[in-house]
Short mmCIF file of C-alpha atoms and ligand atoms in Angstrom, two decimals:
data_model
loop_
_atom_site.label_atom_id
_atom_site.label_comp_id
_atom_site.label_asym_id
_atom_site.label_seq_id
_atom_site.Cartn_x
_atom_site.Cartn_y
_atom_site.Cartn_z
CA MET A 8 -7.57 14.11 -25.44
CA TYR A 9 -5.61 13.28 -22.29
CA ASP A 10 -1.88 13.95 -22.21
CA VAL A 11 -1.19 11.03 -19.89
CA THR A 12 -3.33 8.07 -18.83
CA ILE A 13 -2.19 5.95 -15.91
CA ILE A 14 -3.57 2.42 -15.63
CA GLY A 15 -3.83 1.14 -12.05
CA ALA A 16 -4.46 3.11 -8.86
CA GLY A 17 -2.14 1.28 -6.50
CA ILE A 18 0.75 2.98 -4.72
CA ILE A 19 2.69 3.30 -7.99
CA GLY A 20 -0.14 4.73 -10.11
CA THR A 21 -1.26 7.17 -7.41
CA PHE A 22 2.29 8.38 -6.71
CA ILE A 23 2.83 8.96 -10.44
CA ALA A 24 -0.55 10.73 -10.78
CA ARG A 25 0.29 13.17 -7.99
CA GLU A 26 3.80 13.76 -9.32
CA LEU A 27 2.44 14.47 -12.82
CA ALA A 28 -0.10 16.92 -11.38
CA ARG A 29 2.86 19.27 -10.79
CA TYR A 30 2.57 20.00 -14.53
CA THR A 31 -0.27 21.58 -16.52
CA LEU A 32 -1.35 18.31 -18.11
CA ARG A 33 -4.67 16.51 -18.63
CA ILE A 34 -4.21 13.34 -16.63
CA ALA A 35 -6.49 10.29 -16.26
CA LEU A 36 -6.04 7.62 -13.60
CA LEU A 37 -7.95 4.44 -14.50
CA GLU A 38 -8.72 1.72 -11.98
CA LYS A 39 -10.67 -1.47 -12.59
CA ASP A 40 -11.83 -1.81 -8.98
CA ASN A 41 -14.27 0.33 -7.04
CA ASP A 42 -11.57 1.94 -4.85
CA VAL A 43 -7.97 3.04 -4.87
CA ALA A 44 -5.36 0.64 -3.38
CA ASN A 45 -7.47 -2.51 -3.81
CA GLY A 46 -4.60 -4.57 -5.25
CA THR A 47 -1.25 -5.45 -3.67
CA THR A 48 -1.08 -2.01 -2.06
CA LYS A 49 -3.66 -3.05 0.53
CA ALA A 50 -1.94 -6.32 1.50
CA ASN A 51 1.77 -6.13 2.29
CA SER A 52 4.14 -5.72 5.24
CA ALA A 53 3.94 -1.88 5.13
CA ILE A 54 7.69 -1.50 5.61
CA ILE A 55 9.75 1.33 4.20
CA HIS A 56 12.86 -0.75 3.84
CA ALA A 57 16.24 0.75 4.70
CA GLY A 58 17.65 -0.55 1.39
CA TYR A 59 20.45 -3.05 2.20
CA ASP A 60 18.49 -6.04 0.94
CA ALA A 61 18.30 -5.50 -2.83
CA LYS A 62 21.30 -6.57 -4.92
CA SER A 63 23.58 -3.60 -5.67
CA GLY A 64 23.21 -2.25 -9.19
CA THR A 65 19.56 -3.28 -9.60
CA LEU A 66 16.65 -0.86 -10.01
CA LYS A 67 15.26 -2.27 -6.77
CA ALA A 68 18.39 -1.19 -4.89
CA LYS A 69 18.56 2.21 -6.59
CA PHE A 70 14.92 3.23 -6.06
CA ASN A 71 14.72 1.79 -2.54
CA ALA A 72 17.73 3.83 -1.42
CA LEU A 73 16.32 6.98 -3.07
CA GLY A 74 12.74 6.37 -1.93
CA ASN A 75 13.30 5.76 1.78
CA PRO A 76 14.35 9.34 2.73
CA MET A 77 11.42 10.81 0.74
CA PHE A 78 8.74 9.45 3.08
CA ASP A 79 9.03 12.02 5.90
CA LYS A 80 8.07 14.91 3.60
CA VAL A 81 5.34 13.23 1.58
CA CYS A 82 3.67 11.70 4.64
CA GLU A 83 3.77 15.08 6.39
CA GLU A 84 2.24 16.83 3.37
CA LEU A 85 -0.50 14.24 3.00
CA ASP A 86 -1.17 13.61 6.71
CA VAL A 87 -0.39 9.89 6.52
CA PRO A 88 0.99 7.85 9.43
CA PHE A 89 4.71 7.04 9.07
CA LYS A 90 7.14 5.97 11.79
CA ARG A 91 10.88 5.44 11.42
CA ILE A 92 11.18 2.63 13.98
CA GLY A 93 14.23 0.77 12.62
CA SER A 94 14.64 -2.88 11.67
CA LEU A 95 16.63 -5.83 12.97
CA VAL A 96 17.61 -8.82 10.83
CA LEU A 97 18.01 -11.60 13.38
CA ALA A 98 20.69 -14.29 13.07
CA PHE A 99 20.12 -17.67 14.72
CA SER A 100 23.60 -19.18 14.22
CA GLU A 101 27.22 -18.15 13.60
CA ASP A 102 26.76 -19.03 9.90
CA GLN A 103 23.91 -16.56 9.75
CA MET A 104 26.13 -13.91 11.37
CA GLU A 105 28.24 -14.25 8.21
CA THR A 106 25.15 -13.64 6.06
CA LEU A 107 24.50 -10.49 8.12
CA GLY A 108 28.05 -9.38 7.28
CA GLU A 109 27.24 -9.82 3.58
CA LEU A 110 24.01 -7.84 3.96
CA TYR A 111 25.92 -5.12 5.80
CA GLU A 112 28.44 -4.94 2.92
CA GLN A 113 25.63 -4.83 0.35
CA GLY A 114 24.02 -2.04 2.38
CA ARG A 115 27.30 -0.13 2.34
CA GLN A 116 27.45 -0.45 -1.46
CA ASN A 117 23.82 0.72 -1.68
CA LYS A 118 24.87 3.73 0.49
CA ILE A 119 22.47 2.92 3.33
CA PRO A 120 23.35 5.00 6.43
CA ASP A 121 23.95 3.91 10.04
CA LEU A 122 23.90 0.11 9.61
CA ARG A 123 25.38 -1.80 12.55
CA ILE A 124 25.91 -5.43 13.47
CA LEU A 125 24.83 -6.10 17.06
CA ASN A 126 25.55 -8.98 19.42
CA ARG A 127 22.82 -10.76 21.35
CA ASP A 128 23.02 -8.44 24.40
CA GLU A 129 22.75 -5.35 22.22
CA VAL A 130 19.73 -6.80 20.40
CA LYS A 131 18.10 -7.72 23.71
CA ALA A 132 18.60 -4.16 24.97
CA ILE A 133 16.50 -2.94 22.01
CA GLU A 134 13.98 -5.81 21.92
CA PRO A 135 13.75 -7.64 25.26
CA ASN A 136 11.26 -10.26 23.96
CA ILE A 137 13.51 -11.88 21.32
CA SER A 138 13.79 -15.66 21.56
CA GLU A 139 16.64 -17.63 23.08
CA TYR A 140 17.75 -18.64 19.52
CA VAL A 141 18.88 -15.13 18.52
CA VAL A 142 22.68 -14.67 18.46
CA GLY A 143 22.94 -11.22 16.86
CA ALA A 144 21.34 -8.85 14.35
CA LEU A 145 21.85 -6.26 11.63
CA HIS A 146 20.34 -2.98 12.80
CA ALA A 147 19.01 -0.48 10.24
CA PRO A 148 17.63 2.58 12.06
CA THR A 149 16.28 4.24 8.88
CA ALA A 150 13.71 1.51 8.20
CA GLY A 151 10.15 2.58 8.88
CA ILE A 152 6.48 1.64 8.72
CA VAL A 153 3.68 3.41 6.90
CA GLY A 154 -0.07 3.09 6.31
CA PRO A 155 0.25 1.79 2.71
CA TRP A 156 -3.38 2.04 1.58
CA GLU A 157 -3.81 5.30 3.51
CA LEU A 158 -0.86 6.69 1.58
CA ALA A 159 -2.27 5.61 -1.81
CA MET A 160 -5.70 7.02 -0.92
CA ALA A 161 -4.14 10.30 0.20
CA LEU A 162 -2.05 10.48 -2.98
CA ALA A 163 -5.18 9.89 -5.09
CA GLU A 164 -7.12 12.52 -3.14
CA ASN A 165 -4.32 15.06 -3.54
CA ALA A 166 -4.00 14.21 -7.25
CA VAL A 167 -7.76 14.78 -7.70
CA ASP A 168 -7.50 18.02 -5.66
CA ASN A 169 -4.95 19.02 -8.31
CA ASN A 170 -7.26 18.17 -11.26
CA VAL A 171 -6.34 14.56 -12.06
CA ASP A 172 -9.42 12.63 -13.30
CA LEU A 173 -9.74 9.45 -11.22
CA MET A 174 -12.01 6.90 -12.93
CA LEU A 175 -12.86 3.91 -10.75
CA ASN A 176 -14.69 0.83 -12.11
CA ASN A 177 -12.86 1.32 -15.42
CA GLU A 178 -11.15 -1.89 -16.45
CA VAL A 179 -8.90 -1.51 -19.46
CA ILE A 180 -9.80 -4.28 -21.90
CA LYS A 181 -8.14 -3.15 -25.11
CA ILE A 182 -5.59 -0.54 -26.25
CA GLU A 183 -5.24 0.61 -29.85
CA LYS A 184 -2.07 2.33 -31.01
CA GLN A 185 -2.62 5.22 -33.42
CA GLU A 186 0.04 7.32 -35.11
CA ASP A 187 0.88 9.68 -32.21
CA SER A 188 -1.58 8.52 -29.57
CA TYR A 189 -3.51 5.63 -28.07
CA VAL A 190 -7.18 4.79 -27.69
CA ILE A 191 -7.88 2.98 -24.45
CA PHE A 192 -11.07 0.91 -24.25
CA THR A 193 -12.48 0.27 -20.79
CA ASN A 194 -15.68 -1.54 -19.82
CA GLU A 195 -17.22 1.95 -19.52
CA GLN A 196 -15.74 4.22 -22.21
CA GLN A 197 -13.01 5.01 -24.75
CA ILE A 198 -10.20 7.40 -23.87
CA LYS A 199 -7.74 9.04 -26.23
CA THR A 200 -4.33 9.78 -24.78
CA LYS A 201 -0.83 10.71 -25.88
CA TYR A 202 1.04 8.64 -23.29
CA VAL A 203 0.08 5.50 -21.36
CA ILE A 204 1.69 4.48 -18.08
CA ASN A 205 1.13 0.84 -17.21
CA CYS A 206 1.00 0.44 -13.40
CA ALA A 207 -1.34 -2.55 -13.38
CA GLY A 208 0.47 -4.62 -10.72
CA VAL A 209 0.05 -8.38 -11.26
CA TYR A 210 -1.75 -7.60 -14.56
CA ALA A 211 1.04 -5.41 -16.00
CA ASP A 212 2.08 -8.16 -18.46
CA ASN A 213 -1.49 -8.46 -19.80
CA LEU A 214 -1.61 -4.67 -20.35
CA HIS A 215 1.80 -4.64 -22.04
CA ASN A 216 0.70 -7.47 -24.34
CA MET A 217 -2.20 -5.29 -25.60
CA VAL A 218 0.31 -3.07 -27.45
CA ALA A 219 3.42 -5.24 -27.91
CA LYS A 220 4.67 -8.80 -28.22
CA PRO A 221 5.12 -10.49 -24.81
CA SER A 222 8.56 -9.67 -23.37
CA PHE A 223 8.06 -10.37 -19.67
CA GLU A 224 5.75 -12.29 -17.41
CA ILE A 225 4.32 -11.42 -13.99
CA ILE A 226 3.94 -14.37 -11.62
CA PRO A 227 1.68 -13.82 -8.61
CA ARG A 228 3.52 -14.88 -5.44
CA ARG A 229 1.15 -15.01 -2.50
CA GLY A 230 2.07 -14.09 1.08
CA GLN A 231 -0.17 -14.67 4.11
CA TYR A 232 -0.32 -12.83 7.44
CA PHE A 233 -1.87 -12.68 10.89
CA VAL A 234 -2.90 -9.41 12.52
CA LEU A 235 -2.82 -9.25 16.31
CA ASP A 236 -4.94 -6.98 18.49
CA LYS A 237 -3.54 -3.66 19.69
CA SER A 238 -3.35 -5.02 23.25
CA GLU A 239 -0.22 -6.93 22.08
CA GLY A 240 1.26 -3.89 20.33
CA ASN A 241 4.27 -3.76 22.67
CA ILE A 242 5.71 -7.24 21.96
CA THR A 243 8.14 -5.50 19.63
CA ASN A 244 8.94 -1.87 18.85
CA SER A 245 11.09 -2.67 15.80
CA ILE A 246 10.63 -4.53 12.53
CA LEU A 247 11.98 -8.03 13.16
CA PHE A 248 13.23 -9.90 10.08
CA GLN A 249 14.75 -13.35 10.12
CA CYS A 250 18.08 -13.85 8.39
CA PRO A 251 17.42 -14.77 4.75
CA THR A 252 18.20 -18.37 3.76
CA LYS A 253 18.02 -20.34 0.49
CA LEU A 254 14.36 -20.94 1.36
CA GLY A 255 13.50 -17.26 1.42
CA LYS A 256 13.42 -14.15 3.56
CA GLY A 257 11.75 -15.76 6.57
CA VAL A 258 8.77 -14.57 8.55
CA LEU A 259 8.50 -11.06 9.98
CA VAL A 260 7.09 -9.73 13.23
CA LEU A 261 6.45 -6.00 13.34
CA PRO A 262 4.15 -3.32 14.70
CA THR A 263 1.81 -1.42 12.38
CA VAL A 264 1.41 2.36 12.45
CA HIS A 265 -1.83 1.79 14.37
CA GLU A 266 -0.10 -0.38 17.00
CA ASN A 267 -1.36 -3.78 15.92
CA ILE A 268 1.17 -6.55 15.30
CA LEU A 269 1.69 -8.08 11.86
CA ILE A 270 3.13 -11.59 11.48
CA GLY A 271 4.04 -13.08 8.09
CA PRO A 272 4.38 -13.52 5.17
CA ASP A 273 5.12 -16.88 3.58
CA ALA A 274 5.84 -17.10 -0.16
CA GLU A 275 3.91 -19.29 -2.61
CA ASP A 276 3.81 -19.01 -6.41
CA ILE A 277 0.24 -19.38 -7.65
CA GLU A 278 -1.51 -19.04 -11.01
CA ASN A 279 -4.71 -17.15 -10.29
CA LYS A 280 -4.07 -13.39 -10.13
CA GLU A 281 -7.17 -12.90 -7.98
CA ASN A 282 -6.50 -15.60 -5.39
CA THR A 283 -5.95 -13.81 -2.10
CA GLU A 284 -7.41 -16.60 0.03
CA THR A 285 -5.64 -17.57 3.24
CA THR A 286 -5.07 -21.25 3.95
CA GLU A 287 -4.73 -23.22 7.16
CA GLU A 288 -1.53 -24.92 6.01
CA ARG A 289 0.29 -21.70 5.19
CA LEU A 290 -0.88 -19.81 8.26
CA CYS A 291 0.30 -22.71 10.44
CA TYR A 292 3.72 -22.39 8.78
CA VAL A 293 3.78 -18.62 9.51
CA MET A 294 2.80 -19.30 13.13
CA GLU A 295 5.54 -21.89 13.63
CA ALA A 296 8.24 -19.83 11.90
CA SER A 297 7.53 -16.71 13.97
CA ARG A 298 8.29 -18.58 17.20
CA LYS A 299 11.96 -18.49 16.24
CA THR A 300 11.83 -14.68 16.48
CA LEU A 301 9.87 -14.21 19.70
CA SER A 302 9.47 -16.87 22.32
CA ASN A 303 5.89 -16.02 23.25
CA VAL A 304 3.82 -14.87 20.33
CA PRO A 305 0.28 -14.37 21.70
CA PHE A 306 -1.70 -16.06 18.92
CA ASN A 307 -4.82 -15.98 21.09
CA SER A 308 -4.94 -12.27 20.16
CA VAL A 309 -5.22 -12.80 16.39
CA ILE A 310 -8.04 -10.58 15.09
CA THR A 311 -7.78 -11.36 11.39
CA SER A 312 -5.62 -12.83 8.63
CA PHE A 313 -5.07 -11.80 5.01
CA ALA A 314 -3.01 -12.49 1.90
CA GLY A 315 -1.34 -10.28 -0.72
CA LEU A 316 0.11 -11.06 -4.15
CA ARG A 317 3.64 -10.04 -5.06
CA ALA A 318 3.98 -9.11 -8.76
CA LYS A 319 7.06 -11.27 -9.42
CA PRO A 320 8.66 -10.31 -12.74
CA SER A 321 10.29 -12.97 -14.95
CA THR A 322 13.18 -10.46 -15.37
CA GLU A 323 13.90 -10.50 -11.57
CA ASP A 324 14.09 -6.67 -11.41
CA PHE A 325 11.63 -3.77 -11.69
CA ILE A 326 10.74 -3.02 -15.33
CA ILE A 327 10.60 0.78 -15.69
CA GLU A 328 10.98 1.84 -19.31
CA GLU A 329 9.25 2.95 -22.48
CA SER A 330 8.26 -0.10 -24.51
CA ASN A 331 10.70 -0.47 -27.40
CA GLN A 332 7.84 -1.84 -29.50
CA SER A 333 5.32 0.87 -28.70
CA LYS A 334 6.48 4.47 -28.37
CA GLY A 335 4.80 6.49 -25.62
CA PHE A 336 3.76 3.35 -23.68
CA ILE A 337 5.65 3.20 -20.39
CA ASN A 338 5.82 0.06 -18.30
CA VAL A 339 6.18 0.37 -14.54
CA ALA A 340 5.92 -3.36 -14.02
CA GLY A 341 7.15 -6.15 -11.77
CA ILE A 342 7.02 -3.81 -8.80
CA GLU A 343 7.33 -6.43 -6.08
CA SER A 344 9.02 -5.68 -2.75
CA PRO A 345 10.55 -3.12 -2.09
CA GLY A 346 8.02 -1.43 -4.38
CA LEU A 347 6.25 0.47 -1.63
CA SER A 348 9.56 1.85 -0.32
CA ALA A 349 10.72 2.70 -3.83
CA ALA A 350 7.41 4.25 -5.00
CA PRO A 351 8.16 7.98 -4.51
CA ALA A 352 11.52 7.66 -6.27
CA ILE A 353 10.01 5.58 -9.09
CA ALA A 354 7.31 8.25 -9.57
CA GLU A 355 9.87 11.05 -9.74
CA TYR A 356 11.97 9.06 -12.23
CA VAL A 357 9.02 8.19 -14.50
CA VAL A 358 7.74 11.77 -14.56
CA ASN A 359 11.20 13.16 -15.34
CA MET A 360 11.58 10.57 -18.11
CA LEU A 361 8.24 11.61 -19.65
CA ARG A 362 9.04 15.32 -19.28
CA ASP A 363 12.37 14.83 -21.06
CA MET A 364 10.77 12.70 -23.81
CA ASP A 365 8.02 15.23 -24.48
CA GLY A 366 9.89 18.50 -24.00
CA SER A 367 6.73 20.63 -23.65
CA PHE A 368 5.65 20.06 -20.02
CA LYS A 369 5.01 23.28 -18.08
CA LEU A 370 4.98 23.54 -14.30
CA ASN A 371 1.56 23.98 -12.72
CA GLU A 372 2.00 27.08 -10.55
CA GLU A 373 -1.20 26.22 -8.67
CA PHE A 374 -0.15 22.73 -7.61
CA ASN A 375 -0.93 22.28 -3.91
CA PRO A 376 0.98 19.40 -2.28
CA ILE A 377 -0.93 19.64 1.02
CA ARG A 378 -3.96 17.46 1.71
CA ARG A 379 -6.61 18.72 4.14
CA LYS A 380 -5.84 17.03 7.47
CA MET A 381 -7.96 14.13 8.71
CA THR A 382 -9.65 14.74 12.08
CA VAL A 383 -8.81 11.95 14.51
CA PHE A 384 -11.38 12.75 17.17
CA MET A 385 -9.80 10.73 19.96
CA ALA A 386 -6.44 12.46 19.41
CA LEU A 387 -7.98 15.88 20.15
CA ASN A 388 -7.80 17.51 23.59
CA GLU A 389 -11.00 18.22 25.56
CA GLU A 390 -11.28 21.81 24.33
CA GLU A 391 -10.83 20.77 20.69
CA LYS A 392 -13.38 17.98 21.10
CA LYS A 393 -15.99 20.39 22.48
CA GLU A 394 -15.26 22.85 19.70
CA ILE A 395 -15.64 20.35 16.86
CA ILE A 396 -18.84 18.84 18.34
CA LYS A 397 -20.29 22.35 18.59
CA LYS A 398 -19.59 22.89 14.88
CA ASP A 399 -20.70 19.39 13.82
CA PRO A 400 -22.59 17.21 16.36
CA ARG A 401 -21.77 14.09 14.31
CA TYR A 402 -18.32 14.16 15.95
CA GLY A 403 -20.13 13.54 19.24
CA ARG A 404 -21.52 10.16 18.08
CA VAL A 405 -19.10 7.24 18.43
CA ILE A 406 -19.90 4.57 15.82
CA CYS A 407 -16.95 2.16 16.26
CA ARG A 408 -16.29 1.41 19.91
CA CYS A 409 -13.19 -0.73 19.36
CA GLU A 410 -11.32 2.07 17.57
CA ASN A 411 -13.41 5.00 18.91
CA ILE A 412 -14.39 6.39 15.52
CA THR A 413 -17.11 9.03 15.28
CA GLU A 414 -19.79 9.60 12.67
CA GLY A 415 -18.11 12.90 11.75
CA GLU A 416 -14.90 11.10 10.76
CA ILE A 417 -16.82 8.52 8.69
CA VAL A 418 -18.82 11.17 6.85
CA ASP A 419 -15.64 13.12 6.08
CA SER A 420 -13.99 9.97 4.65
CA ILE A 421 -16.91 9.55 2.24
CA ASN A 422 -17.21 13.18 1.16
CA ARG A 423 -13.55 13.91 0.34
CA ASN A 424 -12.20 13.70 -3.21
CA ALA A 425 -11.48 10.04 -3.98
CA GLY A 426 -13.63 9.26 -0.94
CA ALA A 427 -14.91 5.93 0.38
CA ARG A 428 -17.66 4.12 -1.56
CA THR A 429 -17.60 0.76 0.21
CA PHE A 430 -17.63 -0.58 3.76
CA ASP A 431 -13.93 -1.52 3.55
CA GLY A 432 -13.21 1.83 1.90
CA VAL A 433 -14.42 3.57 5.06
CA LYS A 434 -12.57 1.03 7.21
CA ARG A 435 -9.26 1.65 5.45
CA ARG A 436 -9.61 5.43 5.57
CA VAL A 437 -10.75 5.97 9.17
CA ARG A 438 -10.68 2.48 10.78
CA PRO A 439 -14.20 1.51 11.94
CA GLY A 440 -14.10 -2.30 11.84
CA MET A 441 -10.32 -2.53 12.27
CA GLY A 442 -10.60 -3.48 15.94
CA ARG A 443 -11.31 -6.68 17.85
CA CYS A 444 -14.92 -7.06 16.64
CA GLN A 445 -13.87 -6.52 12.99
CA GLY A 446 -17.02 -4.54 12.25
CA GLY A 447 -19.44 -6.98 13.88
CA PHE A 448 -21.05 -4.16 15.89
CA CYS A 449 -20.38 -0.99 13.89
CA GLY A 450 -20.82 -2.55 10.43
CA PRO A 451 -24.58 -1.92 10.01
CA ARG A 452 -24.21 1.68 11.25
CA VAL A 453 -21.38 2.34 8.76
CA MET A 454 -23.56 0.88 5.97
CA GLU A 455 -26.42 3.20 6.93
CA ILE A 456 -24.12 6.22 6.88
CA LEU A 457 -22.67 5.19 3.50
CA ALA A 458 -26.14 4.69 2.01
CA ARG A 459 -27.32 8.05 3.36
CA GLU A 460 -24.27 10.03 2.20
CA LEU A 461 -24.14 8.39 -1.24
CA GLY A 462 -27.91 8.52 -1.75
CA GLU A 463 -28.00 4.76 -2.33
CA ASP A 464 -30.12 1.91 -1.07
CA ILE A 465 -28.45 0.05 1.80
CA VAL A 466 -28.68 -3.26 -0.11
CA ASP A 467 -26.44 -1.73 -2.79
CA ILE A 468 -23.60 -1.06 -0.33
CA VAL A 469 -20.80 -3.58 -0.89
CA LYS A 470 -18.14 -4.75 1.51
CA ASP A 471 -15.16 -4.40 -0.81
CA SER A 472 -15.03 -5.72 -4.37
CA LYS A 473 -17.77 -5.00 -6.90
CA LYS A 474 -20.27 -7.72 -6.06
CA SER A 475 -19.52 -8.27 -2.38
CA TYR A 476 -23.04 -7.40 -1.21
CA ILE A 477 -23.63 -7.52 2.53
CA ALA A 478 -27.42 -7.20 2.76
CA THR A 479 -29.92 -8.89 0.49
CA GLY A 480 -33.04 -7.02 1.62
CA LEU A 481 -35.13 -6.13 4.64
CA THR A 482 -36.07 -8.86 7.11
CA LYS A 483 -39.40 -7.10 7.75
CA ASN A 484 -41.37 -4.86 5.50
CA ASN A 485 -41.43 -1.47 7.22
CA VAL A 486 -44.85 0.08 6.65
C1 FAD B 510 3.23 -10.14 0.80
C2 FAD B 510 3.82 -8.83 0.36
C3 FAD B 510 4.62 -8.08 1.21
C4 FAD B 510 5.19 -6.88 0.77
N1 FAD B 510 5.86 -6.11 1.66
C5 FAD B 510 6.41 -4.95 1.25
C6 FAD B 510 7.07 -4.11 2.17
O1 FAD B 510 7.05 -4.34 3.38
N2 FAD B 510 7.71 -3.01 1.71
C7 FAD B 510 7.72 -2.68 0.38
O2 FAD B 510 8.37 -1.72 0.02
N3 FAD B 510 7.03 -3.43 -0.51
C8 FAD B 510 6.36 -4.53 -0.09
N4 FAD B 510 5.65 -5.29 -0.96
C9 FAD B 510 5.53 -4.82 -2.35
C10 FAD B 510 4.50 -3.70 -2.48
O3 FAD B 510 3.32 -4.03 -1.80
C11 FAD B 510 4.23 -3.51 -3.97
O4 FAD B 510 5.45 -3.24 -4.59
C12 FAD B 510 3.27 -2.39 -4.27
O5 FAD B 510 2.11 -2.43 -3.50
C13 FAD B 510 2.93 -2.46 -5.76
O6 FAD B 510 2.05 -1.42 -6.06
P1 FAD B 510 1.43 -1.32 -7.51
O7 FAD B 510 0.74 -0.01 -7.57
O8 FAD B 510 2.46 -1.63 -8.53
O9 FAD B 510 0.40 -2.55 -7.60
P2 FAD B 510 -1.09 -2.69 -7.08
O10 FAD B 510 -1.29 -2.14 -5.74
O11 FAD B 510 -1.47 -4.13 -7.28
O12 FAD B 510 -1.92 -1.78 -8.08
C14 FAD B 510 -2.20 -2.15 -9.40
C15 FAD B 510 -3.60 -1.66 -9.73
O13 FAD B 510 -3.87 -1.87 -11.10
C16 FAD B 510 -5.23 -2.19 -11.23
N5 FAD B 510 -5.43 -2.84 -12.53
C17 FAD B 510 -4.96 -4.04 -12.92
N6 FAD B 510 -5.39 -4.33 -14.17
C18 FAD B 510 -6.14 -3.27 -14.58
C19 FAD B 510 -6.86 -2.99 -15.76
N7 FAD B 510 -6.91 -3.84 -16.78
N8 FAD B 510 -7.53 -1.81 -15.84
C20 FAD B 510 -7.52 -0.92 -14.81
N9 FAD B 510 -6.85 -1.16 -13.65
C21 FAD B 510 -6.17 -2.32 -13.53
C22 FAD B 510 -5.47 -3.12 -10.05
O14 FAD B 510 -6.84 -3.23 -9.72
C23 FAD B 510 -4.67 -2.44 -8.96
O15 FAD B 510 -5.43 -1.55 -8.17
C24 FAD B 510 5.01 -6.46 -0.55
C25 FAD B 510 4.17 -7.20 -1.40
C26 FAD B 510 3.54 -8.35 -0.93
C27 FAD B 510 2.57 -9.06 -1.80
#
């Protein structure tokens, strides 16, 4: 029997899994998809918010403020890219300067350090490319950017390194409550467990309703983005928000940790929890809105677009509590923005809550918080490059020429714990296919390497989700 079973391997489930691994428990992490971070965690703005935005007194405000300062340590331990680049909320009128004053005051109540209101000249000194419409800004130097899926994958790997059982392709379809435990039915197996932690993102209400009467609803709210090529990476060095209005938070322009530029999102309530399509109408809106922030957004350098689904809770705040109808079943639901920023603090809180409820948790003296470092070949000096190629010649073969990724790095991403199993899994871990050609050239080579390392037929290699086959067969019969 498992002590704890976590449902959903997004940023919340993986953070909780790693945090629980600090104790000598049997832990299962169940995920319906074929990789970690395949839900909302792979499609968001990647911002570690400073924490002035959430209404004081809410769980969002509390866990954002606590979570933000935790990122330096965890990203260092897990070798994940994180940069504290600061954010600016731009005002376009004197009325909006008043809104900035309110945000500043809310930030003060949320105990966010070093906030400042800047005039146009001060903003321009930080970001010379801002548009002529900008009259001032709220500066939050503690805001940062992270690799969100890289973080979740690293957390999962470190959790597995510390004996958590990660079970991909396990969709929970039914949960039965027994006297002091639960039986979880997946499409693959049955699992007995003492505690269940529901981290199922947009599906968290469905999971909750398997053990209790409906008490909240999760509405998928879609947001669409453009990604610009790295050649435009210097159009801004900070996260540029627009002043929030009644119509929403406005469109963002910001750099990513890999020096691309991200522009978006919009906000649209939809019904289908799987609908991450982008649409012409919404992307045109994002394009138009961003021109208020920067005068010359180089849209001729767009390399891709994508959409993510916010898990909007009917309660308006994060739902982090034991179900009052089903003892031992813990909901971590409605984790919309700033869920990524709040994730480490949420994980710590949930694990402490469980530890206090149970009373018998013992610390795992062997817990190792450090993940083996990733080799980024192009970041090595000449001596180091020669050395690593001597040990493993696969580091001497460049497979992705846009991002300069070697075969050695790709093989390592597949062979780690919680390693890549799909084309996009490799792409998200070590970046072949993230550049201008979007995998057009390196794609077939990555598929060959995946097939070889996994001992599978190349036609069985999928792009991303379960049935997203890329090849249907050979064009010629090799004899
Ligand atoms: C457009 C957008 C922008 C955002 N920007 C930011 C930002 O800049 N900063 C920030 O802090 N936050 C941001 N967020 C919010 C942040 O992305 C989320 O809070 C966070 O990713 C939620 O993580 P999660 O683990 O709860 O959900 P998910 O990542 O969706 O993970 C849930 C997992 O559960 C799995 N699952 C579901 N049902 C089952 C089942 N039956 N059985 C097994 N597994 C199941 C899913 O496959 C999925 O992998 C943004 C969100 C969106 C959509």
